[in-house]
Structure formats: C-alpha cells, structure tokens
Amino acid sequence: MKAFAYVSAPDVATAVRAIATEPRAKFIGGGTNLVDLMREDIERPDTVVDISGIALTGVEELAGGGVRIGAMVRNSHLAAHPLIRSRYPVLAQAILAGASGQLRNMATVGGNILQRTRCPYFYDRAAACNKREPGSGCDAFGGFTRNHAVLGGSESCIAAHPSDMCVALAALDAVVEVESVRGVRRIPLVEFHRLPGATPHVETDIAADELITAVELPALPVATTSRYRKVRDRASYAFALVSVAAALEVQHGTVATVRLALGGVGAKPWRAHEAERLLLGAAPTEESFRRAAAAELAPAVAQPHNAFKIELAERTIVATLAQLLAAGGAA
Amino acid sequence: MTQVENRPRTGTSGPVVGRPIDRVDGVAKTTGAARYSAEYPYADIAHAALVHANVTRARITAVDTAAASAVRGVLAVITHLNAPPMKPARPVNLVNLSTLASGSSVNYLNTDEVHWNGQPVAVVVAETLDAAEEAAALVAVSYEELPATVDFGAQEPHATPQKSTAISSGGATKGDAEAALAAAPVSVDLRFTTPGHHHNALEPHATTAAWDGDRLVVHEGAQNVAWVRDQLAWKFDVPPAGIRVIAPYVGGAFGGKTMIWPGTILTVLAARVTGRPVRMMLTREGVYRAVGGRTPSTQRVALGADADGSMTALIHTSVTQIGRVGGGPEQVTSQSRHLYDAENILVQQNQVTLDALSNTAMRAPGESIGTFALEAAVDELAYELGIDPIELRMRNEPARNPIDGKRFAHRALREAYARGAELFGWSDRTPQPGSMRDGRWLVGMGVASAYHPSWQFQANVTVRLAADGTVLVRCGFHEMGMGGATAQAQIAADALGVPFESVRVEYGDTTLPTGPGAGGSGQTASVAASVVAACEKVQRTVLALATGSKDSPLRGQRLADLRARDGGLYRTDDTRGESYAAILGRAGRVSVDAAVGSDTRLGGIVGQMRFLSKFLLDNRRWVKAASGAQFCEVRVDPDTGEVRVSRWLGVFDVGTVINAKTASSQLRGGIVMGLGMALGEETLVDPRTGRIMNANLSDYHVPVHADVPPIEVHYLDEPDPTMPLGLIGVGEVGITGVAAAVANAVHHATGRRVRDLPITLDKLL
Ligand SMILES: Cc1cc2nc3c(=O)[nH]c(=O)nc-3n(C[C@H](O)[C@H](O)[C@H](O)COP(=O)(O)OP(=O)(O)OC[C@H]3O[C@@H](n4cnc5c(N)ncnc54)[C@H](O)[C@@H]3O)c2cc1C
C-alpha cells in the first residue's frame, strides 16, 4: 500500500474543507472497502480524511413519519434499530444479508452507498478495465461474468453494483443528502448511482469533494410489509447473484401499492419501475407477478456466465411477491 | 532447546489409547501462545514481498526497480539481474525421497524465463512489511510474451496415457470391460468434470529465515521439515547438517505445504542477500499464484450390470493436468480398483501438460475427485436398475480386491453401511426423486462410499524413560492441527504403562530424529510403529537391568509374561513387579534410552530402502485402506436452486481409533472440505491469459459456518490386523465420497443430475 497522509476530521465543516484543499484525498468511513482497494493498489489516495468520528450517528424520526439516518451510522446499528425493524424491515434484512458481522460493525451508511464493484477485472491490475483506467478496455467481456450485471450495462462496462443495503434504499425512495464547501444537496438514491455508458469511471452523481451526511426515508406505510430476498452462492458471506427488495399492499383484490428493486443484476441498484407499473392495479396472482418480472428483465443483456440471472431474477421476484402476499400484503 | 512445551492438563489413570483426551496443544493455540512460522521474534528482522509475473510464458526484457528502491526502508530489490546464483532445481532420485519435493523446475530469479502466470520474478526486502509491499507494487517488469497453452478444456482431447512407475500406476485392466459394457443389459456411460482447487489453509505459507555464515535457521510451516532442509541445502549449496528447520505448529496444510515453493526459497535468498533475518508470509493471493493446487479433471465412468445389479463392467478413465515445470499424475481412478466386484474392469489415467504452475497434493489427491465420479455413477446405475443405492453396493461388495484378487487386510464397508443406514434413518427415504418435502423445500438423501488407501512411512524415533518415571518421545514429525503429538503421547503412555501426563513428545524440528512427512494419511501409523518398537526396546533394557539383580521379583521373567502398568513392569501370573523408578534407581541409571532407525546419512538411506522394500512386499500381499459410508441430506429451494446441506452422518472404518476427539475433528474437517468441493470451490483460470481470477476468499467459495450442518461421525473401531496398533490414518478418507453423496442427494431432491462440480444453483434452475 502506498504511503498516505492521514487527517482526522471531528466535524463536517473540517471534513469538507480538508477534502477541498487536499488533492487526491479520499474520505474514509469504516474503511472496509477503501482499505481493501488501497491494499490492492486500485485506490492510491495521497490523503485519507477520516470521517468516522463525526457525530452523524443518529437514527431519528422525522415529522410526518419518515426517518433520517446519519451517514456515520454503522450498518449493524442501523439493522438493529427498532424504527428500521418495524417500519422498514426490508432495509434491516438487506443489511443483515450483506458481508459479515465484523464488517457490518465497521461499515457506515455513507461507505456502503459508495462501495465499489466486485468485478474481478476491476480488482486485477493486470486486466484491462475502463472503470479503473478509462479507455483501456474491458476484460470482463469474454471472461468470467458470473457476478456481472444484465441490466444497465454498456459496451464499456458490465460491472454490477454490489450493495444489498442500496437495493432496499432504492425500493424505499430514499434520498441522500450531501454537503461540500459549496453547500448542501439532496439526491434521490435511484439517481445517485449512474449507469456506465461510455464513462464507467464516473459512478455516482456526487463530486469528489462532497460528503454524504445523511439518508432520509420517507414515510411509507407499505414498507411494513416488505422483504429482502438474497440469492447467492453460499448460505452467507457472499455477494448477491440476485436479490429482491419488495413491498406490497393489496386492496380489494388488486395491487394498491408496490415497491420493487433488484440487486446483483444491475449496473446500479435497480429500481424495477416497469414491473411496478404493470403490477399496480393488477390482480395479485402469480401470473401477473410473472408478467411484471418478465417485462422488467426484457431489456436484459446476458454474457455466457450470467445468462441464468435473468430467469433467476424472474423466479425470485415471483417468489418474493408471493410470500409477501401470503404474509399479509392483502388487506 | 525444545520448541514444544505443551503438557496435558487433565489427570488420567489407566490406559489412554481410545480415550477422547483433550489435545496437548489446545491451550497454547486458543490462548495465542503457540508460535507459528511468521511469529518468531528476531531483533533485526526484515520483511519480504514477492513480485508475481502477470503473463504466462515470456522472457523478461527489462526490470525497472528505481521507484521501488526509492521507497523508504527498502533494503534490496532482488531480480534475476542481481540475484546471486543458486543451484537449479534438484533432479529426482528415488533413493532420496526429498528430491521429489521441489515445487517446480524453475530456477527462480536465476532466469529471465517466465513459465506461469504468477511466477515470482522479484523479491523486495524492507524494514517494514508495508514498505516491502508498496515497493513490490512499484517494480515494473517488461516482457516479451511467448505463446502459451493454458486452457485445460481445449487440451483435453490431446491427453496422453499416464505411464506406470514403481510408486504410481497409470492404468489396469481385468477382462474386457468395453465388450462387457456393450453387452450389459443395464448400463450407464457418463462424463464428469471437476474444476481446479486451491489451498486456503488458515495460515498462509510463511517463512522466517536467519543465516549465520553457512548455517541457517528456518521457521517454516511445513509438512516435511527434512525435505525443506534438504532442498534448501541443495539450492544454496551448503551442508544439510548446518540447516535447522523448525515447525512445531502448522496452521493447516492439506498437502499444500509438502513441496518447497518459491516463497520459501526466496525468503532464504533474501536473508542471504541482505544479511538480515527475513520473514515472508504469502498474501492470500500469493498462495494462489505461487503454490500449486488440485488439478481439474474430466472423467468417464461407465458401468454395466445384469438385471439383478451384479456389475459386469466398470470403466473409469480420467484426464488431469500437470505443469510444464512440474507436478504429477493424480490417482483419480484408484478407488475404482477396490470398491466393486465387477467381472471386467478398465481404469486408465491420462494427462495434459499446460503452461501452469505444478499441480500438487490437496487432501486425498485422486480419490476425492475420483470418488465423486464413481459414486455418483453407481447412484445413477442404481436408479437405472431400480435398486436401492445401498443395496446395489452390497450386492457388489467384493470378498477380495476386484482388480487383482489380493486379500483385504481388513474390510467392513457392509457394516459401515448397515450402521449408517440405521442411524441416519435411510428407511424413511422414499426413492422417487422429488418425493420428499419440508414445507417449500425439496428434500433429498444420498449416500456414497469413502475410500482412501493406507500408507506408512519410515519414522526414526527415540524414547527416553527417566528414573523419575517421565518419558520423552522425540521424532521430527508434524503437527498441522490433527492431534499427532497427543496421539503419540497416548500410545507411548500405554506402551510403557505410565500416566499420559508423564509423557512429553517433541516434534517439528530437524534437530530431532527424522520423522515421516505428514502426508498420505500415514503419519500417525508410521510414528506409532516406531514408538511402539522403541518402547519395547526400553522395556527390554529395563527388564535386563531388573533381572540382573537377585532382589528383583522380575528375575527370570520374559517380557511376554509381563505387563507395563502403573509406572513399572508387573507379572501377569501374580501381581508382583517393580516400578521403573525402583529398577533404574537400583541400577544407578538416570535414564534408559532406545532408538528406532538411524539418522546417519548411510543409515538413513539403508533405512529408507529397507522400509520401501517391506512396504512394497506388504502391498503385494494386502490391500489396505480406510473406508466409510457417507450419508447426506439436502434441502433445495425449488424457486432458486439453492442447495443447503441439512444433515451429515459418516460411519468410518479406520481401524483402532486412538483419540476419538481429534480423529472426529479430522474427519469433520474432511467432510467440510468435501462440501466446499461439492458446492462452491472452483479456481477460475482465465483461458485467455492463464491467470487465476478469483485468488481470494471472497470469490473462491469455501464453506462458511452457515453451509455446514451438524456432522455426526461414527466408528466401527475394529483394529486392522496388519497395521501398528491396528490403526489406519484418518486425514484424507473424510473428504472422499462427500461430493458424490451431495450430488446423489441433490438428484433425489430434484431429479437433476449435476455431473459438473461445483453444484451451483444455476445448474438446478
Ligand atoms: C469480505 C467482504 C464481503 C462483503 N460482502 C458484502 C455483501 O454481501 N453485501 C454488501 O452490500 N456489501 C458487502 N461488502 C461491502 C461492505 O458493505 C462495504 O465494504 C461497506 O459497506 C463500506 O462501508 P465503509 O464505511 O467501510 O466504507 P469505506 O471503505 O470507508 O468507504 C468506501 C468508499 O466510500 C467513501 N465514503 C465513505 N463514507 C463516505 C461519506 N460519508 N461521504 C462520502 N464518501 C464516503 C470512501 O471514500 C470510499 O470511497 C463486503 C465487504 C467485504 C470486505
């Protein structure tokens, strides 16, 4: 690992000032992703600004029923919080499905949102990667693509976004608050991450000097009947091949409210807008679940090793919605 | 100086062989007091890191070390341009088995040639590990790439038959198996594939090396300290007697620490060049790049049977890979010579050669993947015949070794299946695939046979009985976590009739009498044979001392009429006898010593030859093996194809069980590793570049706790009459048959046959 300068920021103002003045600086939260990438020589910051001591650690109820989550809240803490467990079970389940207990104890909300892809060609400096070195090519094409995206990829990059938490946040209409020396901005999570297009190295909508300070969840009554289903290559401690975050409310025999997002299949946390559109007002039957799932996956582009994800995603969507229905999605 | 000071903590009385005694090193390990190879303190230690080639076949055209050398704290950047010469890899010569141990034929850093993707091309030495790693990342190597052959699948059609040698047989036939197969009323003819696997021991390969003139001390987590010594003596052209290799604790090895890999050699080189003690622990990625793994395989198993299930034909052929720079055949078809009483048998192993690092031993090399194919095929035949898979096995259980009619030293597979079926509840199984459910889950039950030949090697041992009744056993064997020191202390305690607590065992050090390597599941039996013989010599000397005195109640007795118990020798006709302390005290002796084997150069060679000829003779007479019946229950999610193993039970025939606690732990470990093989493990070699793309524990999926169900281990506990104390090694048999039992259970749950490991969920959609 390259030698670097270390700055500890006690508060937001110091943090954003430090990052604005230091060239090639990076924030560090829990460090569970950044330190790995530094050790692999993928990230080479000159300065690391430690934000883990900033008191953005609250999980607070907002007027109107939403919840505001400080960016430095640790993943374990968030998953265990009564407000999250009772109002947004999908989020608690998504976090607990990720990484391991030790990692979740360290990982922060801000860091989780900004964690980078697990594409092996991104991680291997011997391989070509447009994300790591713009314009160098992409060795994932024609290589091992089991953990790659089938939705939202481009000719220059098919890396999947690895976060579980973000899939739940996408389903819940979360809003990310960021701050820099220029001021505060609010970005809906579904717009926060960018699709790769021709510029896969530009992964999000925020600038290098912007600090994530909070995530807000709107009041969402349907979320009390929500669920996160993660399908992976072993029982625990593996990234998603496919995951589904879903919330469902049925009234008078039709779908009154639905939230659906997918992980493991998208170049970013994938909100399933098309499926939601088809489901809304439809009868809550396996048939309509299947039709919605198929429509969402219709634009999928597969590689030799990840073609199975299309069917797997469809089946997992159907199964998850069916379970929500059985668990009381019907009113 | 002894390296190992562990003593058992609990008081015991009476015989201890067979008792599940706590391991003697348990406290040291759980408290962190146990010192592993990278944990030896040296005041002025320096740290080393490797630079691995990222091309497969090439010539190095330039190395730019300027940036690396400029990193603060860097002591040396050693490349082929400035490395002092070492001797080329030692040629193999069967009189000295340590010549087998060179990991590859590459003369690291004395050549500009690159032979595999990951070959070390430089080593950086620095004051700190961080500086060494940073500098290693800054070494810029330019290559002229050469055409390379790296794709196992593409090479398979060009495989050539393995030639048989004195120690490894490439093929065998009985009758005309192809004709019998064609004529069989019921048959299966199947192709199986298994991927490459890599070593992931908890302790990555680590070396600490310190030179003093031409003398060298090496701390090295090794499965054979004597081989490390001999190989280093050769490479650095110094006398073996000046090299001491110390390895009292090895954090798992499983075959991966048998050969001498480049990390070891280059750490010793780095210490030579810098004049400092140097430590290097391979990174997890480094283990994938610079240590061999298990070969991938393709296998054909074809079985023919009469309608009643009697096998008329058994064909098992395989293709595996070796590296152009080393590696060897895997005995993939070995178990197929022994398990079924087929009238006609054909086994043949074939090989391809790739530009890859040498393949190497990994737990039950050969049988672990070979039993997958054979035992899955037997299950398929059972379904073709409509016969219960256990019943089919029982109908084909041989009385003599099927391939050549030799006698079995011991065989109890029938009993293992009978016991297992009862304990597991096999009769609750409804044979129709997909017929058993638990809520949404599809439930399946599968069985397979475990089989691993039993080996024995030469072990030099000394035993000292002191006048105070304590016993010291010394033998340079290896403790990689299996409980070897505990078992040998139990054996010596009973052999001499002293309490377990008064026996101390020294091991893992080349200053001790040369022990066997830890391999082939042969260490415990090998050392036990010598310990028992040495203890008998001690008793003879003691008896001679006693009978020399007219006051001794043992006067006129023969050893055969005495029993060693309660710290002395006692007559069996009455209760008279004497304690060792009394006999030695009267004779004015501080101790009585006995040695088995010899550590002189000539003595070593003679001993090895004598041992080998006895071993070969023995093998001409008997077929010896550990075996067992593996029972597996799985649950499969019908929507997603996820497989969860929900129950495991194994009944093993491993002869006398010295310590059921440590033995069960070994067998469970093997089963867990087998679950990895069945469901997750797969080394991904990019066929375009020959580069391993999942060289880490995040992408290479070993089982996690949540993947492992409770595992029940049972023993038949019948001594093998041809083995020392009747014991058979347990290190490898546990993994055999596991993948097949899982595959068979998955078929029972889903109706799907997956013949291509690992059984990932996409194969079940
Ligand atoms: C072995 C392993 C397994 C894993 N498995 C899973 C899994 O199954 N599912 C899953 O979802 N995740 C998994 N993860 C990833 C894990 O969730 C992330 O590493 C973690 O969430 C990152 O949080 P952190 O606080 O440690 O981030 P850091 O490593 O500190 O930072 C990550 C990035 O975010 C930036 N950053 C951090 N905080 C802020 C902020 N407030 N504002 C602006 N920028 C910021 C940093 O500069 C850096 O670029 C796994 C990780 C490991 C190591």
Short mmCIF file of N, CA, C and O in Angstrom, two decimals, chain B residues 81-82 121 151 210 214 220 323 334 348 411 418 453-454 524 630 633-634 654:
data_model
loop_
_atom_site.label_atom_id
_atom_site.label_comp_id
_atom_site.label_asym_id
_atom_site.label_seq_id
_atom_site.Cartn_x
_atom_site.Cartn_y
_atom_site.Cartn_z
N LEU B 81 18.47 -10.02 -12.43
CA LEU B 81 19.64 -9.26 -12.87
C LEU B 81 20.69 -9.15 -11.77
O LEU B 81 21.86 -8.93 -12.06
N ASN B 82 20.27 -9.30 -10.51
CA ASN B 82 21.26 -9.12 -9.45
C ASN B 82 21.26 -10.25 -8.41
O ASN B 82 22.00 -10.19 -7.43
N VAL B 121 9.00 -13.02 -9.92
CA VAL B 121 10.09 -12.51 -10.76
C VAL B 121 10.97 -11.53 -10.00
O VAL B 121 11.98 -11.08 -10.52
N ASP B 151 -5.42 -23.60 -21.50
CA ASP B 151 -6.84 -23.94 -21.40
C ASP B 151 -7.00 -25.46 -21.27
O ASP B 151 -6.85 -26.20 -22.24
N ALA B 210 17.04 -17.11 8.97
CA ALA B 210 18.17 -16.36 9.52
C ALA B 210 19.46 -17.13 9.25
O ALA B 210 19.59 -18.29 9.65
N ASP B 214 27.41 -20.01 7.03
CA ASP B 214 26.75 -21.01 6.19
C ASP B 214 25.71 -21.81 6.96
O ASP B 214 25.20 -22.81 6.48
N GLU B 220 9.34 -22.62 9.27
CA GLU B 220 8.57 -22.82 8.04
C GLU B 220 7.41 -23.76 8.34
O GLU B 220 7.65 -24.90 8.75
N GLY B 323 1.89 -29.26 -14.80
CA GLY B 323 2.53 -28.06 -15.34
C GLY B 323 3.75 -28.49 -16.15
O GLY B 323 4.33 -29.54 -15.89
N SER B 334 -8.02 -44.57 -8.54
CA SER B 334 -7.53 -45.57 -7.58
C SER B 334 -8.65 -46.36 -6.90
O SER B 334 -8.62 -47.59 -6.86
N GLN B 348 -7.86 -46.16 -16.40
CA GLN B 348 -6.72 -45.54 -17.07
C GLN B 348 -6.71 -44.04 -16.80
O GLN B 348 -7.73 -43.37 -16.98
N ARG B 411 -11.77 -55.24 5.89
CA ARG B 411 -12.80 -54.59 5.07
C ARG B 411 -14.13 -54.68 5.80
O ARG B 411 -14.57 -55.77 6.16
N ALA B 418 -24.56 -50.63 7.04
CA ALA B 418 -25.67 -51.09 7.87
C ALA B 418 -25.86 -50.15 9.06
O ALA B 418 -26.97 -49.71 9.37
N PRO B 453 -6.55 -45.27 0.42
CA PRO B 453 -5.55 -46.29 0.76
C PRO B 453 -4.74 -45.87 1.98
O PRO B 453 -4.58 -44.68 2.26
N SER B 454 -4.23 -46.85 2.69
CA SER B 454 -3.49 -46.52 3.89
C SER B 454 -2.00 -46.66 3.63
O SER B 454 -1.54 -47.64 3.03
N THR B 524 0.47 -40.84 11.58
CA THR B 524 0.21 -41.42 12.90
C THR B 524 0.62 -42.89 12.95
O THR B 524 1.32 -43.33 13.87
N GLN B 630 -20.83 -42.43 3.67
CA GLN B 630 -21.22 -41.03 3.88
C GLN B 630 -22.72 -40.89 3.59
O GLN B 630 -23.18 -41.28 2.52
N GLU B 633 -28.10 -35.36 3.74
CA GLU B 633 -29.46 -34.88 3.46
C GLU B 633 -29.36 -33.44 3.01
O GLU B 633 -28.67 -32.64 3.65
N VAL B 634 -30.03 -33.11 1.91
CA VAL B 634 -30.03 -31.72 1.43
C VAL B 634 -31.44 -31.19 1.36
O VAL B 634 -32.42 -31.94 1.30
N VAL B 654 -11.74 -47.10 10.25
CA VAL B 654 -10.37 -46.60 10.26
C VAL B 654 -9.54 -47.36 11.30
O VAL B 654 -8.61 -46.83 11.87
#
